[in-house]
CSV table of C-alpha atoms and ligand atoms in Angstrom, one decimal:
chain,number,residue,atom,x,y,z
A,131,MET,CA,88.1,148.7,-116.0
A,132,THR,CA,86.5,151.9,-114.8
A,133,ILE,CA,83.6,152.5,-112.4
A,134,LYS,CA,81.7,155.7,-112.4
A,135,ALA,CA,80.7,157.9,-109.5
A,136,SER,CA,79.2,161.4,-109.3
A,137,MET,CA,78.5,164.0,-106.7
A,138,THR,CA,77.4,167.5,-106.1
A,139,ILE,CA,79.1,169.9,-103.7
A,140,ASP,CA,77.7,173.3,-102.9
A,141,LYS,CA,78.9,176.0,-100.5
A,142,GLU,CA,75.4,176.0,-99.0
A,143,PHE,CA,75.5,172.3,-98.1
A,144,LYS,CA,77.2,173.0,-94.8
A,145,ILE,CA,77.9,170.3,-92.2
A,146,GLY,CA,79.5,172.7,-89.8
A,147,GLU,CA,82.5,174.8,-88.9
A,148,ILE,CA,85.6,172.6,-88.4
A,149,ASP,CA,87.2,173.1,-85.0
A,150,ASN,CA,90.9,172.9,-85.7
A,151,ARG,CA,91.3,170.6,-82.7
A,152,ILE,CA,89.9,167.9,-84.9
A,153,TYR,CA,93.4,167.5,-86.2
A,154,GLY,CA,94.9,166.9,-82.8
A,155,SER,CA,97.3,164.1,-81.8
A,156,PHE,CA,98.6,162.4,-78.7
A,157,ILE,CA,101.8,161.8,-76.9
A,158,GLU,CA,101.8,159.4,-74.0
A,159,HIS,CA,104.6,158.3,-71.7
A,160,LEU,CA,104.7,155.0,-73.4
A,161,GLY,CA,107.4,153.3,-75.4
A,162,ARG,CA,109.7,155.7,-77.3
A,163,ALA,CA,107.1,158.5,-77.7
A,164,VAL,CA,108.7,160.8,-75.2
A,165,TYR,CA,112.1,159.3,-74.5
A,166,GLY,CA,113.8,158.7,-77.9
A,167,GLY,CA,110.9,160.3,-79.7
A,168,ILE,CA,110.3,164.0,-78.9
A,169,TYR,CA,113.2,164.0,-76.4
A,170,GLU,CA,116.7,162.7,-76.9
A,171,PRO,CA,119.4,164.7,-75.2
A,172,GLY,CA,122.7,164.0,-76.9
A,173,HIS,CA,121.2,163.4,-80.3
A,174,PRO,CA,122.8,165.6,-82.9
A,175,GLU,CA,119.5,167.3,-83.6
A,176,ALA,CA,118.7,167.9,-79.9
A,177,ASP,CA,118.1,171.5,-78.8
A,178,GLU,CA,119.2,173.1,-75.5
A,179,GLN,CA,116.3,171.2,-73.7
A,180,GLY,CA,117.0,167.9,-75.4
A,181,PHE,CA,114.1,168.1,-77.8
A,182,ARG,CA,114.8,166.7,-81.2
A,183,LYS,CA,114.5,169.5,-83.8
A,184,ASP,CA,114.1,167.0,-86.7
A,185,VAL,CA,111.0,165.6,-84.9
A,186,MET,CA,109.7,169.1,-84.2
A,187,GLU,CA,110.0,170.0,-87.9
A,188,LEU,CA,107.9,167.0,-88.9
A,189,VAL,CA,105.3,167.8,-86.2
A,190,LYS,CA,105.1,171.3,-87.5
A,191,GLU,CA,104.7,170.0,-91.1
A,192,LEU,CA,101.6,168.2,-89.8
A,193,LYS,CA,100.3,171.5,-88.3
A,194,VAL,CA,99.1,169.7,-85.2
A,195,PRO,CA,96.9,172.1,-83.2
A,196,ILE,CA,96.6,170.2,-80.0
A,197,VAL,CA,98.3,167.2,-78.3
A,198,ARG,CA,96.8,165.0,-75.7
A,199,TYR,CA,99.2,164.3,-72.8
A,200,PRO,CA,100.4,162.4,-70.7
A,201,GLY,CA,98.2,159.4,-71.4
A,202,GLY,CA,96.4,157.1,-72.2
A,203,ASN,CA,96.5,154.2,-69.8
A,204,PHE,CA,99.7,155.8,-68.3
A,205,VAL,CA,97.8,158.7,-66.8
A,206,SER,CA,95.7,156.4,-64.5
A,207,GLY,CA,98.8,155.6,-62.4
A,208,TYR,CA,100.6,158.9,-62.8
A,209,ASN,CA,101.5,161.3,-60.0
A,210,TRP,CA,101.9,164.6,-61.8
A,211,GLU,CA,104.0,166.0,-58.9
A,212,ASP,CA,106.7,163.4,-59.8
A,213,GLY,CA,107.3,165.3,-63.0
A,214,VAL,CA,107.9,168.8,-61.8
A,215,GLY,CA,110.7,170.5,-60.0
A,216,PRO,CA,114.4,169.7,-60.1
A,217,VAL,CA,114.9,166.7,-62.5
A,218,ALA,CA,117.6,165.1,-60.3
A,219,GLU,CA,115.1,164.8,-57.5
A,220,ARG,CA,112.4,163.2,-59.5
A,221,PRO,CA,111.5,159.6,-58.5
A,222,ARG,CA,111.6,156.6,-60.8
A,223,ARG,CA,108.3,154.8,-60.8
A,224,LEU,CA,107.0,151.5,-62.1
A,225,ASP,CA,104.4,152.3,-64.7
A,226,LEU,CA,101.8,149.5,-64.2
A,227,ALA,CA,99.9,150.4,-67.4
A,228,TRP,CA,102.8,149.4,-69.8
A,229,ARG,CA,105.0,147.5,-67.3
A,230,THR,CA,108.0,149.9,-67.8
A,231,THR,CA,110.1,152.2,-65.6
A,232,GLU,CA,109.2,155.9,-65.8
A,233,THR,CA,112.2,158.2,-65.1
A,234,ASN,CA,110.1,161.4,-64.9
A,235,GLU,CA,112.8,163.3,-66.7
A,236,ILE,CA,110.0,164.9,-68.8
A,237,GLY,CA,107.0,166.2,-67.0
A,238,THR,CA,104.3,168.9,-67.3
A,239,ASN,CA,106.5,172.0,-67.7
A,240,GLU,CA,108.9,170.5,-70.2
A,241,PHE,CA,106.0,169.1,-72.2
A,242,MET,CA,104.4,172.6,-72.3
A,243,ASP,CA,107.7,174.0,-73.5
A,244,TRP,CA,107.8,171.4,-76.3
A,245,ALA,CA,104.2,172.1,-77.3
A,246,LYS,CA,104.9,175.8,-77.5
A,247,LYS,CA,107.9,175.0,-79.8
A,248,VAL,CA,105.6,173.0,-82.2
A,249,ASN,CA,102.8,175.6,-82.0
A,250,ALA,CA,100.4,173.2,-80.4
A,251,GLU,CA,98.0,173.5,-77.4
A,252,VAL,CA,97.9,170.7,-74.9
A,253,ASN,CA,94.9,168.6,-74.0
A,254,MET,CA,95.8,167.6,-70.5
A,255,ALA,CA,94.5,164.4,-68.9
A,256,VAL,CA,94.1,164.0,-65.1
A,257,ASN,CA,94.5,160.7,-63.2
A,258,LEU,CA,91.1,159.4,-62.1
A,259,GLY,CA,92.4,155.8,-61.7
A,260,THR,CA,94.6,155.9,-58.6
A,261,ARG,CA,93.9,159.5,-57.7
A,262,GLY,CA,91.0,162.0,-57.9
A,263,ILE,CA,89.6,165.4,-57.0
A,264,ASP,CA,92.6,166.7,-55.0
A,265,ALA,CA,95.4,165.9,-57.4
A,266,ALA,CA,93.3,167.2,-60.4
A,267,ARG,CA,92.4,170.5,-58.8
A,268,ASN,CA,96.0,171.0,-57.7
A,269,LEU,CA,97.2,170.4,-61.2
A,270,VAL,CA,94.8,173.0,-62.6
A,271,GLU,CA,96.0,175.4,-59.9
A,272,TYR,CA,99.7,174.6,-60.7
A,273,CYS,CA,99.2,175.1,-64.5
A,274,ASN,CA,96.6,177.8,-64.8
A,275,HIS,CA,96.5,180.0,-61.7
A,276,THR,CA,98.6,183.1,-62.0
A,277,SER,CA,100.2,183.3,-58.6
A,278,GLY,CA,99.6,183.8,-54.8
A,279,SER,CA,98.6,180.2,-54.0
A,280,TYR,CA,100.7,177.2,-52.9
A,281,TRP,CA,100.6,175.4,-56.3
A,282,SER,CA,100.9,178.4,-58.6
A,283,ASP,CA,103.8,179.7,-56.5
A,284,LEU,CA,105.5,176.3,-56.8
A,285,ARG,CA,105.2,176.5,-60.6
A,286,ILE,CA,106.9,180.0,-60.4
A,287,LYS,CA,109.6,178.5,-58.1
A,288,HIS,CA,110.1,175.8,-60.8
A,289,GLY,CA,110.9,178.6,-63.3
A,290,TYR,CA,107.6,179.1,-65.0
A,291,LYS,CA,106.4,182.6,-64.1
A,292,GLU,CA,103.5,182.6,-66.6
A,293,PRO,CA,100.6,180.2,-66.2
A,294,HIS,CA,100.3,177.6,-68.9
A,295,LYS,CA,96.6,178.4,-69.5
A,296,ILE,CA,95.6,175.0,-70.5
A,297,LYS,CA,92.1,175.1,-71.9
A,298,THR,CA,91.2,171.5,-72.7
A,299,TRP,CA,91.3,168.7,-70.0
A,300,CYS,CA,90.4,165.0,-70.0
A,301,LEU,CA,88.7,163.5,-66.9
A,302,GLY,CA,90.7,160.3,-66.9
A,303,ASN,CA,91.2,157.8,-69.6
A,304,GLU,CA,89.2,154.7,-70.7
A,305,MET,CA,87.7,154.2,-67.3
A,306,ASP,CA,85.3,151.6,-68.8
A,307,GLY,CA,88.2,149.2,-69.6
A,308,PRO,CA,89.1,146.4,-67.2
A,309,TRP,CA,92.7,146.9,-68.2
A,310,GLN,CA,92.6,150.4,-66.7
A,311,ILE,CA,94.3,151.1,-63.4
A,312,GLY,CA,91.4,152.0,-61.2
A,313,HIS,CA,88.7,150.7,-63.7
A,314,ARG,CA,85.2,151.8,-62.5
A,315,THR,CA,81.6,151.2,-63.2
A,316,ALA,CA,79.7,153.9,-65.1
A,317,ASP,CA,78.1,155.2,-61.9
A,318,GLU,CA,81.4,155.1,-60.0
A,319,TYR,CA,83.1,157.0,-62.8
A,320,GLY,CA,80.2,159.4,-63.3
A,321,ARG,CA,80.3,160.4,-59.7
A,322,ILE,CA,84.1,160.9,-59.5
A,323,ALA,CA,84.1,162.7,-62.8
A,324,VAL,CA,81.4,165.2,-61.9
A,325,GLU,CA,82.9,166.0,-58.5
A,326,THR,CA,86.4,166.4,-60.1
A,327,ALA,CA,85.0,168.6,-62.9
A,328,LYS,CA,83.3,170.9,-60.4
A,329,ALA,CA,86.5,171.3,-58.4
A,330,MET,CA,88.7,171.9,-61.5
A,331,LYS,CA,86.3,174.5,-62.8
A,332,TRP,CA,86.1,176.2,-59.4
A,333,VAL,CA,89.9,176.7,-59.8
A,334,ASP,CA,89.6,177.9,-63.4
A,335,PRO,CA,86.1,178.4,-64.8
A,336,SER,CA,87.4,178.9,-68.4
A,337,ILE,CA,88.5,175.3,-68.9
A,338,GLU,CA,86.7,172.8,-71.1
A,339,LEU,CA,86.3,169.2,-69.9
A,340,VAL,CA,86.1,165.8,-71.7
A,341,ALA,CA,84.3,162.9,-69.9
A,342,CYS,CA,85.4,159.4,-70.7
A,343,GLY,CA,83.1,157.6,-73.1
A,344,SER,CA,83.7,154.0,-74.2
A,345,SER,CA,87.0,152.6,-75.3
A,346,ASN,CA,85.3,151.4,-78.5
A,347,ARG,CA,81.9,150.6,-79.8
A,348,HIS,CA,82.2,146.9,-79.1
A,349,MET,CA,82.7,147.2,-75.3
A,350,PRO,CA,79.9,145.3,-73.5
A,351,THR,CA,79.0,148.5,-71.6
A,352,PHE,CA,78.9,150.7,-74.7
A,353,ALA,CA,75.9,153.0,-74.9
A,354,GLU,CA,74.7,152.4,-71.3
A,355,TRP,CA,78.1,153.7,-70.2
A,356,GLU,CA,77.7,157.0,-72.1
A,357,ALA,CA,74.2,157.5,-70.9
A,358,THR,CA,75.0,156.9,-67.3
A,359,VAL,CA,78.2,159.0,-67.4
A,360,LEU,CA,76.4,161.9,-69.0
A,361,GLU,CA,73.5,161.6,-66.5
A,362,HIS,CA,76.0,162.4,-63.9
A,363,THR,CA,78.3,164.9,-65.7
A,364,TYR,CA,76.1,166.7,-68.3
A,365,ASP,CA,76.0,170.1,-66.7
A,366,HIS,CA,79.7,170.1,-65.9
A,367,VAL,CA,81.5,168.9,-69.1
A,368,GLU,CA,81.6,170.0,-72.7
A,369,PHE,CA,82.7,166.7,-74.4
A,370,ILE,CA,82.3,163.0,-74.2
A,371,SER,CA,85.2,160.9,-75.6
A,372,LEU,CA,85.4,158.1,-78.2
A,373,HIS,CA,88.3,155.8,-78.9
A,374,THR,CA,88.8,153.3,-81.7
A,375,TYR,CA,91.6,151.3,-83.3
A,376,TYR,CA,91.3,149.1,-86.4
A,377,GLY,CA,93.4,146.5,-88.1
A,378,ASN,CA,93.5,144.2,-91.1
A,379,ARG,CA,93.9,141.1,-88.9
A,380,ASP,CA,92.2,138.7,-91.3
A,381,GLU,CA,93.9,139.9,-94.5
A,382,ASP,CA,90.5,141.0,-95.9
A,383,LEU,CA,91.2,144.3,-97.6
A,384,ALA,CA,87.6,145.0,-98.7
A,385,ASN,CA,86.4,144.5,-95.1
A,386,TYR,CA,89.3,146.4,-93.7
A,387,LEU,CA,88.7,149.5,-95.8
A,388,ALA,CA,85.1,149.5,-94.8
A,389,GLN,CA,85.9,149.8,-91.1
A,390,SER,CA,85.4,153.6,-91.2
A,391,LEU,CA,81.7,152.7,-91.4
A,392,ASP,CA,82.0,151.3,-87.9
A,393,MET,CA,83.5,154.7,-86.9
A,394,ASP,CA,80.6,156.5,-88.6
A,395,GLN,CA,78.2,154.3,-86.6
A,396,PHE,CA,80.1,155.0,-83.4
A,397,ILE,CA,79.9,158.7,-83.9
A,398,TYR,CA,76.2,158.7,-84.8
A,399,SER,CA,75.4,156.6,-81.8
A,400,VAL,CA,77.3,158.8,-79.3
A,401,ILE,CA,75.6,161.9,-80.7
A,402,SER,CA,72.2,160.2,-80.3
A,403,ILE,CA,73.0,159.2,-76.7
A,404,ALA,CA,74.3,162.7,-75.8
A,405,ASP,CA,71.1,164.2,-77.3
A,406,TYR,CA,68.9,161.6,-75.5
A,407,ILE,CA,70.4,162.8,-72.2
A,408,LYS,CA,69.9,166.4,-73.3
A,409,ALA,CA,66.2,165.7,-74.0
A,410,LYS,CA,65.8,163.9,-70.7
A,411,LYS,CA,67.3,166.8,-68.8
A,412,ARG,CA,65.4,169.4,-70.9
A,413,SER,CA,68.9,171.0,-71.3
A,414,LYS,CA,69.7,173.8,-73.6
A,415,LYS,CA,73.3,172.7,-73.7
A,416,THR,CA,74.7,170.4,-76.4
A,417,ILE,CA,77.6,168.0,-75.6
A,418,ASN,CA,80.1,167.6,-78.4
A,419,LEU,CA,82.4,164.7,-79.2
A,420,SER,CA,86.1,164.3,-78.6
A,421,PHE,CA,87.4,161.4,-80.6
A,422,ASP,CA,90.6,161.6,-78.7
A,423,GLU,CA,92.2,158.3,-79.7
A,424,TRP,CA,91.8,156.9,-83.3
A,425,ASN,CA,94.1,155.0,-85.6
A,426,VAL,CA,95.2,151.7,-87.0
A,427,TRP,CA,96.9,149.5,-84.3
A,428,PHE,CA,97.6,145.8,-84.7
A,429,HIS,CA,101.0,145.3,-86.5
A,430,SER,CA,103.0,145.5,-83.2
A,431,ASN,CA,100.7,143.3,-81.0
A,432,GLU,CA,102.9,140.2,-81.2
A,433,ALA,CA,106.3,141.9,-80.8
A,434,ASP,CA,105.0,143.8,-77.7
A,435,LYS,CA,104.4,140.5,-75.9
A,436,LYS,CA,108.2,139.9,-75.9
A,437,ILE,CA,109.2,143.1,-74.2
A,438,GLU,CA,111.2,142.8,-71.0
A,439,PRO,CA,109.2,144.2,-68.2
A,440,TRP,CA,110.4,147.4,-66.3
A,441,THR,CA,112.8,148.6,-69.0
A,442,ILE,CA,113.0,152.3,-69.8
A,443,ALA,CA,111.4,153.4,-73.1
A,444,PRO,CA,111.4,150.1,-74.9
A,445,PRO,CA,110.1,150.0,-78.5
A,446,GLN,CA,106.4,149.5,-77.7
A,447,LEU,CA,103.5,149.7,-80.1
A,448,GLU,CA,105.8,150.5,-83.0
A,449,ASP,CA,103.4,149.7,-85.9
A,450,ILE,CA,105.1,150.0,-89.3
A,451,TYR,CA,102.2,151.2,-91.5
A,452,THR,CA,101.4,150.0,-94.9
A,453,PHE,CA,99.9,151.8,-97.9
A,454,GLU,CA,96.5,150.1,-97.2
A,455,ASP,CA,96.6,151.5,-93.6
A,456,ALA,CA,97.0,155.0,-95.1
A,457,LEU,CA,93.9,154.5,-97.1
A,458,LEU,CA,91.9,153.6,-94.0
A,459,VAL,CA,93.4,156.5,-92.1
A,460,GLY,CA,92.2,158.7,-94.9
A,461,SER,CA,88.7,157.3,-94.6
A,462,MET,CA,88.7,157.8,-90.9
A,463,LEU,CA,89.6,161.5,-91.4
A,464,ILE,CA,86.7,161.7,-93.8
A,465,SER,CA,84.4,160.1,-91.1
A,466,LEU,CA,85.5,162.8,-88.6
A,467,LEU,CA,84.9,165.6,-91.1
A,468,LYS,CA,81.5,164.2,-92.1
A,469,ARG,CA,80.4,165.0,-88.5
A,470,ALA,CA,82.4,168.1,-88.0
A,471,ASP,CA,79.2,169.7,-86.6
A,472,ARG,CA,79.6,167.6,-83.4
A,473,VAL,CA,83.2,166.1,-83.5
A,474,LYS,CA,85.1,169.1,-82.2
A,475,ILE,CA,88.3,167.4,-81.0
A,476,ALA,CA,90.0,164.4,-82.4
A,477,CYS,CA,93.5,163.0,-81.6
A,478,LEU,CA,95.4,160.7,-84.0
A,479,ALA,CA,96.9,158.2,-81.5
A,480,GLN,CA,99.7,158.7,-81.4
A,481,LEU,CA,102.3,161.2,-82.8
A,482,VAL,CA,105.9,159.8,-82.5
A,483,ASN,CA,107.1,156.2,-82.5
A,484,VAL,CA,104.0,154.7,-80.7
A,485,ILE,CA,101.4,153.9,-83.4
A,486,ALA,CA,102.6,157.1,-85.0
A,487,PRO,CA,102.9,159.0,-88.3
A,488,ILE,CA,106.5,160.0,-87.3
A,489,MET,CA,109.2,157.4,-86.4
A,490,THR,CA,112.7,157.9,-85.1
A,491,GLU,CA,115.8,155.9,-84.7
A,492,ASN,CA,117.6,156.4,-81.4
A,493,GLY,CA,120.6,158.5,-82.3
A,494,GLY,CA,119.5,158.4,-86.0
A,495,GLU,CA,117.0,159.8,-88.4
A,496,ALA,CA,113.3,160.8,-88.1
A,497,TRP,CA,111.0,159.7,-91.0
A,498,LYS,CA,107.4,159.7,-92.2
A,499,GLN,CA,105.2,156.7,-92.1
A,500,SER,CA,102.5,156.1,-94.8
A,501,ILE,CA,99.8,157.5,-92.6
A,502,PHE,CA,101.7,160.8,-92.3
A,503,TYR,CA,100.3,161.9,-95.6
A,504,PRO,CA,96.5,161.7,-95.3
A,505,TYR,CA,96.8,163.2,-91.8
A,506,MET,CA,99.0,166.1,-93.1
A,507,HIS,CA,96.7,166.7,-96.1
A,508,ALA,CA,93.6,166.9,-93.9
A,509,SER,CA,95.3,169.1,-91.3
A,510,VAL,CA,96.8,171.5,-93.8
A,511,PHE,CA,94.0,171.7,-96.3
A,512,GLY,CA,91.0,170.8,-94.3
A,513,ARG,CA,90.4,174.0,-92.4
A,514,GLY,CA,87.1,175.9,-92.7
A,515,VAL,CA,83.6,174.5,-93.2
A,516,ALA,CA,82.9,170.9,-93.9
A,517,LEU,CA,80.5,170.4,-96.8
A,518,ASN,CA,78.2,167.5,-97.3
A,519,ALA,CA,78.6,166.0,-100.8
A,520,ILE,CA,75.5,164.4,-102.3
A,521,VAL,CA,77.2,161.2,-103.6
A,522,SER,CA,76.1,158.6,-106.1
A,523,SER,CA,78.6,155.7,-106.0
A,524,PRO,CA,78.6,152.0,-106.7
A,525,LYS,CA,78.7,149.9,-103.6
A,526,TYR,CA,79.9,146.5,-102.3
A,527,ASP,CA,79.3,144.2,-99.4
A,528,SER,CA,82.1,142.8,-97.2
A,529,LYS,CA,82.2,140.3,-94.3
A,530,ASP,CA,81.0,142.8,-91.7
A,531,PHE,CA,79.5,145.6,-93.8
A,532,THR,CA,76.8,146.1,-96.5
A,533,ASP,CA,76.5,148.9,-99.0
A,534,VAL,CA,80.0,150.1,-98.7
A,535,PRO,CA,80.4,153.0,-101.2
A,536,TYR,CA,83.5,152.7,-103.3
A,537,LEU,CA,83.7,156.4,-103.2
A,538,ASP,CA,84.4,157.8,-99.7
A,539,THR,CA,84.5,161.6,-99.7
A,540,VAL,CA,84.0,164.9,-98.0
A,541,SER,CA,84.8,168.5,-99.0
A,542,VAL,CA,86.0,171.5,-97.1
A,543,TYR,CA,85.4,175.2,-98.0
A,544,ASP,CA,87.7,177.8,-96.4
A,545,GLU,CA,85.5,180.9,-96.7
A,546,GLU,CA,88.4,183.2,-95.9
A,547,SER,CA,90.8,182.1,-98.6
A,548,GLU,CA,88.0,180.9,-100.8
A,549,ALA,CA,89.7,177.5,-101.2
A,550,VAL,CA,87.8,174.3,-101.7
A,551,THR,CA,89.4,170.9,-101.0
A,552,ILE,CA,87.8,167.5,-101.9
A,553,PHE,CA,89.1,164.6,-100.0
A,554,ALA,CA,88.3,161.2,-101.6
A,555,VAL,CA,89.2,157.6,-101.3
A,556,ASN,CA,88.5,155.1,-104.1
A,557,ARG,CA,88.1,151.8,-102.3
A,558,HIS,CA,88.0,149.7,-105.5
A,559,GLN,CA,90.8,147.2,-105.6
A,560,THR,CA,91.1,146.9,-109.4
A,561,ASP,CA,89.2,149.7,-111.1
A,562,VAL,CA,89.8,153.4,-111.7
A,563,MET,CA,86.9,155.6,-110.6
A,564,SER,CA,85.8,158.2,-113.1
A,565,LEU,CA,84.3,160.9,-110.9
A,566,ASP,CA,82.0,163.7,-112.1
A,567,ALA,CA,81.3,166.4,-109.6
A,568,ASP,CA,78.8,169.3,-110.0
A,569,VAL,CA,80.7,172.3,-108.6
A,570,ARG,CA,78.5,175.0,-110.1
A,571,SER,CA,78.2,176.9,-106.8
A,572,PHE,CA,82.0,177.5,-107.1
A,573,GLU,CA,81.9,179.7,-110.1
A,574,GLY,CA,85.2,180.6,-111.6
A,575,TYR,CA,87.1,178.0,-109.7
A,576,ARG,CA,90.0,176.0,-111.2
A,577,VAL,CA,92.0,173.0,-110.0
A,578,VAL,CA,95.2,174.1,-108.1
A,579,GLU,CA,96.4,170.5,-107.7
A,580,HIS,CA,95.2,166.9,-107.5
A,581,ILE,CA,97.3,165.1,-105.0
A,582,VAL,CA,97.2,161.3,-105.2
A,583,LEU,CA,98.5,158.6,-102.8
A,584,GLU,CA,98.6,155.3,-104.7
A,585,ASN,CA,100.7,152.2,-104.7
A,586,ASP,CA,100.6,148.9,-106.6
A,587,ASP,CA,101.7,147.1,-103.4
A,588,VAL,CA,99.1,147.5,-100.6
A,589,LYS,CA,101.7,146.3,-98.1
A,590,ALA,CA,104.3,148.9,-99.1
A,591,THR,CA,105.8,150.7,-96.2
A,592,ASN,CA,108.3,153.5,-95.5
A,593,GLN,CA,111.3,152.8,-93.2
A,594,HIS,CA,114.2,154.9,-92.1
A,595,ASN,CA,116.2,153.9,-95.1
A,596,HIS,CA,113.5,153.7,-97.8
A,597,THR,CA,110.5,155.6,-98.9
A,598,ASN,CA,107.9,153.7,-100.9
A,599,VAL,CA,104.7,155.4,-100.0
A,600,VAL,CA,104.7,159.0,-101.0
A,601,PRO,CA,102.1,161.1,-102.7
A,602,HIS,CA,102.4,162.8,-106.1
A,603,ASN,CA,100.4,165.6,-107.6
A,604,ASN,CA,99.9,164.3,-111.1
A,605,GLY,CA,96.2,163.6,-110.6
A,606,ASP,CA,94.1,164.6,-113.7
A,607,ALA,CA,91.2,166.6,-112.1
A,608,LYS,CA,89.9,169.4,-114.2
A,609,VAL,CA,87.0,171.8,-114.0
A,610,ASP,CA,85.0,173.0,-117.0
A,611,GLY,CA,81.7,174.9,-116.9
A,612,GLY,CA,80.9,174.0,-113.3
A,613,LYS,CA,81.7,170.4,-113.8
A,614,LEU,CA,84.7,168.7,-112.2
A,615,GLU,CA,86.1,165.5,-113.8
A,616,ALA,CA,88.7,163.3,-112.3
A,617,ASN,CA,90.0,159.8,-112.5
A,618,LEU,CA,90.7,158.4,-109.0
A,619,PRO,CA,93.2,155.4,-109.4
A,620,LYS,CA,92.2,152.1,-107.9
A,621,LEU,CA,92.9,152.1,-104.1
A,622,SER,CA,93.8,155.7,-103.8
A,623,TRP,CA,93.7,158.7,-101.4
A,624,ASN,CA,93.0,161.9,-103.3
A,625,VAL,CA,93.1,165.6,-102.4
A,626,ILE,CA,91.7,167.8,-105.1
A,627,ARG,CA,92.3,171.5,-104.4
A,628,LEU,CA,90.3,174.2,-106.1
A,629,ALA,CA,90.7,178.0,-105.9
A,630,LYS,CA,89.5,181.0,-107.9
B,732,LIG,O1,97.2,154.7,-77.5
B,732,LIG,C1,97.5,153.5,-76.8
B,732,LIG,C2,96.6,153.1,-75.7
B,732,LIG,O2,95.3,152.8,-76.3
B,732,LIG,C3,96.2,154.2,-74.7
B,732,LIG,O3,97.1,154.3,-73.7
B,732,LIG,C4,94.9,153.8,-74.2
B,732,LIG,O4,94.1,154.8,-73.8
B,732,LIG,C5,94.3,153.0,-75.3
B,732,LIG,O5,93.8,151.7,-74.9
């Protein structure tokens, strides 16, 4: 069977300029993300600093522009001073967030080196759980001040003459969550966040700051939390954060694939709250969104309960992703792009081994999970201006959602290279979607390629020794007389690339 959908895309239907940081990711001191992930001295692929070159190559393939670090829940118990200076003198600490032992072999300077090697900026989080203003302003001084002060000179003594010039900083992590070390009420967090923000910007006025929003839309404090935090911090921060993770826990695929509608709702709500505070304060400033943790996370939940406490770099949060997960990740990317006017930073959580597109074996290979592909396609081809498609699609209802369009789509126009890319998911479980698109505003354009990620088995996965989920570029999209026609296979992620 075939269902029909149609849409119009026009270069004038601009949502907004895409900030490249929307394709960011995240490395936390958690599980095998750092140790055994990006860093494994003694591995045949390790470079002179112990960083795995095979992993770096995959990160570069993803064109990751910014990486959040060092947490996550980890940051709320972290003493950044433990991770700088001679490695042999660094203390081992209990990490209360993940109940492991942290060796501190890798710290701020080494991570900055790694980020440079993969061409990424760093989005640095400060500890507002067990620490506060002093540790945060010292870290900014250590990283960003040129020289002539205690902390900047210490960095130089540690072998880093040039400042790291970190632009984007997070004021803590998920401070609304009872699981967080140093969990606070919205007022408590708002007060510490604004005072920390002021001190950090007194050290370096060029930095941009992210205040913690809710850990997800279903937190009991959601909405009130954002409003209260922004009441306190509005004039001193640039972003409010959002986090969300989904999972197909009930084996209900129709409902699972609709979960990006929850993400849409979350984004729209946070924009409304930020603008409500703007109105209340009669402010000229607009607060943007940093969706700095998003992904699918549920496969590893049971296995993680069996991990021996206080081990070093155990295999934690190692979700093995299925084909259906890749479809939802594709839709989540579409959700971010649909509000590219306000979502200016986003971080796929995470990047290596821990709920990640890249997996490694200790001592062995590095390989791509199913979710690697939609993330890579969006990051590589989704730069420019996001365009709002006017869509007409049949819809369905699921357990938690109504009016879910079978066609989920957004387009991106790169004015410089004059390239247009249509990202589209067909959520239908049995039917091909015949898509007609009016592309008259792109006169003289042709289809460069139509990439498709499809699979007959929604539970298909990639593992180190087999690759089942991999895209092909045999899609049938064609353009004729300003009309694009394409068949989107049942349950598929599509990337239709047009150029002159
Ligand atoms: O990304 C894994 C964890 O999820 C992070 O540490 C935390 O911020 C969130 O709850």
